[in-house]
Amino acid sequence: MDDALVLCRLFHYGAAIFLFGASIFQWWLAPTAVARALDQPLRWGAGLAIPVVFGTALAWLALMAGGMGAGWRDTWDGDTIVAVLFDTEFGRVWQWRLICTVFFLGLLATGRHDRWPLTAVLSALLLGSLGFVGHAVMQEGGLGWVSRGSHLLHLWAAGFWLGSLVPLLILLPKLSDPALRSAAVITLRRFSRLGHFAVAIIILTGIVNTYLVLDRTSLSRPYLVILIVKICCVAAMIGLAIVNRYILVPRLGGRSNAFRLLRTATLLEVVLGIGVIGLVSALGIMAPM
Amino acid sequence: MFLIMLRRDLQIFLTALLLSFACANPAFAHAHLVSSAPAANDMAMPAPTELRLQFSEGIELKFAKVTLAGSNKKAVATGVVKLDPHDDKLLIVPLAAPLEDGKYTVDWEVVSTDGHKTKGEYSFESMN
């Protein structure tokens, strides 16, 4: 059951992050020409991600009911699910998250899931509210709210960065299209600007979270190992981002193979990002101490 | 602007990169039993009228189960489990009737507010 929950979390995080990153990219970063060029594939992606977000939100609730109750048979036990939904801290957050996913389904059903500002707001709520369940809520009082706020920002910043790597990857080949080139360069520039903020927030909130953790007793070894691997993956991603931004992008105009390297590095970032989401999915169900 | 920011940004990034190695995810405990009254392996005198279980984390009352068994493994009737109104980490189990002399085992199973289940048991002796 734990494995099922890890998988469920992986898909839920992944889909929510894609929806958030892609919609912010289309809404804030892409000039009209680029947005038009990316609309088709991203619309298709969102059409896939919305049912995934909805299905995994339900499955997550069912698996929590099983975990809090008596195992698999409680995953579809009405009373247990109602008790989880209305009598636990997790459930009180989940009610709102389920309502968000239903709105998402409504957007999809009416074909409006490419109204990117709407998608951005809904996915921001979905993603951010993950900072209000799980280990994030284990601090009490004022510190508890610092922890939740720090999580919210961490999720948004990481969600933006990871999620917009997908539209970025679709955009890169269009740099060679003369009709799109200037708009694509503007997009890259805006992405870089916002990306700096995102990475800074990821690191700052990470430090805040560490501070809160170090406040408590020592961590268990398996938890610590996965945590360190996760931090190394993030560090590698930041390294790649620095190489992309400060070494490869400035050379794009020349005859070097910078363009091919940039695509490879971005693809590698996406792979590492998926790995990080997987590790986070596992960390969330492990006993830290 | 774009290029002027370059060197300073790079510096910030490298510092941040180092710091991020020290970074961690939020990591707090699943609920563990910190203490209890009567305490584990203790001799309770006079006999207790309630069991108090202090945990390391907030507890979801709806999913808290505490059972008390006598030395003959027979379950002893208890009142409805409740949380201390001022402390969501403190479970209180009122006892329906005064305990007779003997050894008792407490089996507990709780879900902390982060949604994880933990369980354990301890025993104590009661004497009037």
PDB file of N, CA, C and O in Angstrom, chain A residues 136-162:
ATOM      1  N   ALA A 136       4.612  18.626   6.566  1.00  0.00           N
ATOM      2  CA  ALA A 136       4.652  20.083   6.698  1.00  0.00           C
ATOM      3  C   ALA A 136       3.850  20.579   7.890  1.00  0.00           C
ATOM      4  O   ALA A 136       4.099  21.669   8.394  1.00  0.00           O
ATOM      5  N   VAL A 137       2.876  19.817   8.350  1.00  0.00           N
ATOM      6  CA  VAL A 137       2.005  20.328   9.407  1.00  0.00           C
ATOM      7  C   VAL A 137       2.441  19.868  10.791  1.00  0.00           C
ATOM      8  O   VAL A 137       1.727  20.074  11.768  1.00  0.00           O
ATOM      9  N   MET A 138       3.622  19.244  10.888  1.00  0.00           N
ATOM     10  CA  MET A 138       3.998  18.666  12.167  1.00  0.00           C
ATOM     11  C   MET A 138       4.535  19.685  13.171  1.00  0.00           C
ATOM     12  O   MET A 138       4.797  19.356  14.307  1.00  0.00           O
ATOM     13  N   GLN A 139       4.733  20.920  12.727  1.00  0.00           N
ATOM     14  CA  GLN A 139       5.147  21.955  13.688  1.00  0.00           C
ATOM     15  C   GLN A 139       3.904  22.619  14.254  1.00  0.00           C
ATOM     16  O   GLN A 139       2.905  22.746  13.565  1.00  0.00           O
ATOM     17  N   GLU A 140       4.009  23.072  15.508  1.00  0.00           N
ATOM     18  CA  GLU A 140       2.824  23.692  16.100  1.00  0.00           C
ATOM     19  C   GLU A 140       2.933  25.213  16.098  1.00  0.00           C
ATOM     20  O   GLU A 140       3.992  25.773  15.932  1.00  0.00           O
ATOM     21  N   GLY A 141       1.801  25.830  16.359  1.00  0.00           N
ATOM     22  CA  GLY A 141       1.734  27.271  16.605  1.00  0.00           C
ATOM     23  C   GLY A 141       2.318  28.108  15.475  1.00  0.00           C
ATOM     24  O   GLY A 141       2.159  27.784  14.300  1.00  0.00           O
ATOM     25  N   GLY A 142       2.995  29.181  15.842  1.00  0.00           N
ATOM     26  CA  GLY A 142       3.560  30.111  14.872  1.00  0.00           C
ATOM     27  C   GLY A 142       4.515  29.425  13.914  1.00  0.00           C
ATOM     28  O   GLY A 142       4.469  29.650  12.710  1.00  0.00           O
ATOM     29  N   LEU A 143       5.360  28.556  14.462  1.00  0.00           N
ATOM     30  CA  LEU A 143       6.324  27.847  13.623  1.00  0.00           C
ATOM     31  C   LEU A 143       5.612  26.987  12.586  1.00  0.00           C
ATOM     32  O   LEU A 143       6.089  26.817  11.472  1.00  0.00           O
ATOM     33  N   GLY A 144       4.445  26.456  12.970  1.00  0.00           N
ATOM     34  CA  GLY A 144       3.660  25.651  12.049  1.00  0.00           C
ATOM     35  C   GLY A 144       3.285  26.451  10.815  1.00  0.00           C
ATOM     36  O   GLY A 144       3.335  25.951   9.701  1.00  0.00           O
ATOM     37  N   TRP A 145       2.934  27.715  11.028  1.00  0.00           N
ATOM     38  CA  TRP A 145       2.550  28.555   9.895  1.00  0.00           C
ATOM     39  C   TRP A 145       3.748  28.974   9.080  1.00  0.00           C
ATOM     40  O   TRP A 145       3.663  29.106   7.860  1.00  0.00           O
ATOM     41  N   VAL A 146       4.901  29.159   9.754  1.00  0.00           N
ATOM     42  CA  VAL A 146       6.131  29.420   9.004  1.00  0.00           C
ATOM     43  C   VAL A 146       6.418  28.213   8.111  1.00  0.00           C
ATOM     44  O   VAL A 146       6.725  28.345   6.920  1.00  0.00           O
ATOM     45  N   SER A 147       6.269  27.003   8.688  1.00  0.00           N
ATOM     46  CA  SER A 147       6.529  25.777   7.943  1.00  0.00           C
ATOM     47  C   SER A 147       5.588  25.653   6.743  1.00  0.00           C
ATOM     48  O   SER A 147       6.017  25.350   5.631  1.00  0.00           O
ATOM     49  N   ARG A 148       4.295  25.913   6.963  1.00  0.00           N
ATOM     50  CA  ARG A 148       3.330  25.817   5.854  1.00  0.00           C
ATOM     51  C   ARG A 148       3.633  26.847   4.767  1.00  0.00           C
ATOM     52  O   ARG A 148       3.621  26.541   3.582  1.00  0.00           O
ATOM     53  N   GLY A 149       3.931  28.084   5.204  1.00  0.00           N
ATOM     54  CA  GLY A 149       4.211  29.143   4.239  1.00  0.00           C
ATOM     55  C   GLY A 149       5.467  28.835   3.432  1.00  0.00           C
ATOM     56  O   GLY A 149       5.508  29.019   2.211  1.00  0.00           O
ATOM     57  N   SER A 150       6.465  28.316   4.123  1.00  0.00           N
ATOM     58  CA  SER A 150       7.722  27.986   3.471  1.00  0.00           C
ATOM     59  C   SER A 150       7.507  26.863   2.452  1.00  0.00           C
ATOM     60  O   SER A 150       8.080  26.860   1.363  1.00  0.00           O
ATOM     61  N   HIS A 151       6.631  25.926   2.814  1.00  0.00           N
ATOM     62  CA  HIS A 151       6.292  24.839   1.886  1.00  0.00           C
ATOM     63  C   HIS A 151       5.559  25.325   0.661  1.00  0.00           C
ATOM     64  O   HIS A 151       5.815  24.873  -0.452  1.00  0.00           O
ATOM     65  N   LEU A 152       4.591  26.200   0.925  1.00  0.00           N
ATOM     66  CA  LEU A 152       3.783  26.763  -0.153  1.00  0.00           C
ATOM     67  C   LEU A 152       4.708  27.398  -1.201  1.00  0.00           C
ATOM     68  O   LEU A 152       4.625  27.102  -2.396  1.00  0.00           O
ATOM     69  N   LEU A 153       5.625  28.242  -0.722  1.00  0.00           N
ATOM     70  CA  LEU A 153       6.544  28.921  -1.634  1.00  0.00           C
ATOM     71  C   LEU A 153       7.461  27.917  -2.326  1.00  0.00           C
ATOM     72  O   LEU A 153       7.730  28.028  -3.524  1.00  0.00           O
ATOM     73  N   HIS A 154       7.936  26.927  -1.565  1.00  0.00           N
ATOM     74  CA  HIS A 154       8.830  25.919  -2.116  1.00  0.00           C
ATOM     75  C   HIS A 154       8.134  25.180  -3.269  1.00  0.00           C
ATOM     76  O   HIS A 154       8.706  24.985  -4.339  1.00  0.00           O
ATOM     77  N   LEU A 155       6.873  24.803  -3.025  1.00  0.00           N
ATOM     78  CA  LEU A 155       6.109  24.075  -4.043  1.00  0.00           C
ATOM     79  C   LEU A 155       5.855  24.943  -5.273  1.00  0.00           C
ATOM     80  O   LEU A 155       5.978  24.475  -6.414  1.00  0.00           O
ATOM     81  N   TRP A 156       5.492  26.188  -5.065  1.00  0.00           N
ATOM     82  CA  TRP A 156       5.226  27.071  -6.199  1.00  0.00           C
ATOM     83  C   TRP A 156       6.490  27.316  -7.015  1.00  0.00           C
ATOM     84  O   TRP A 156       6.468  27.247  -8.250  1.00  0.00           O
ATOM     85  N   ALA A 157       7.584  27.618  -6.311  1.00  0.00           N
ATOM     86  CA  ALA A 157       8.829  27.924  -7.021  1.00  0.00           C
ATOM     87  C   ALA A 157       9.318  26.690  -7.780  1.00  0.00           C
ATOM     88  O   ALA A 157       9.653  26.768  -8.966  1.00  0.00           O
ATOM     89  N   ALA A 158       9.334  25.543  -7.090  1.00  0.00           N
ATOM     90  CA  ALA A 158       9.800  24.312  -7.732  1.00  0.00           C
ATOM     91  C   ALA A 158       8.840  23.900  -8.839  1.00  0.00           C
ATOM     92  O   ALA A 158       9.263  23.437  -9.904  1.00  0.00           O
ATOM     93  N   GLY A 159       7.537  24.092  -8.592  1.00  0.00           N
ATOM     94  CA  GLY A 159       6.534  23.735  -9.594  1.00  0.00           C
ATOM     95  C   GLY A 159       6.689  24.567 -10.854  1.00  0.00           C
ATOM     96  O   GLY A 159       6.623  24.050 -11.971  1.00  0.00           O
ATOM     97  N   PHE A 160       6.940  25.857 -10.659  1.00  0.00           N
ATOM     98  CA  PHE A 160       7.136  26.725 -11.825  1.00  0.00           C
ATOM     99  C   PHE A 160       8.359  26.282 -12.621  1.00  0.00           C
ATOM    100  O   PHE A 160       8.307  26.108 -13.834  1.00  0.00           O
ATOM    101  N   TRP A 161       9.458  26.073 -11.893  1.00  0.00           N
ATOM    102  CA  TRP A 161      10.712  25.744 -12.576  1.00  0.00           C
ATOM    103  C   TRP A 161      10.590  24.418 -13.327  1.00  0.00           C
ATOM    104  O   TRP A 161      10.831  24.352 -14.548  1.00  0.00           O
ATOM    105  N   LEU A 162      10.200  23.379 -12.592  1.00  0.00           N
ATOM    106  CA  LEU A 162      10.090  22.054 -13.206  1.00  0.00           C
ATOM    107  C   LEU A 162       9.048  22.031 -14.317  1.00  0.00           C
ATOM    108  O   LEU A 162       9.284  21.513 -15.404  1.00  0.00           O
TER     109      LEU A 162
END
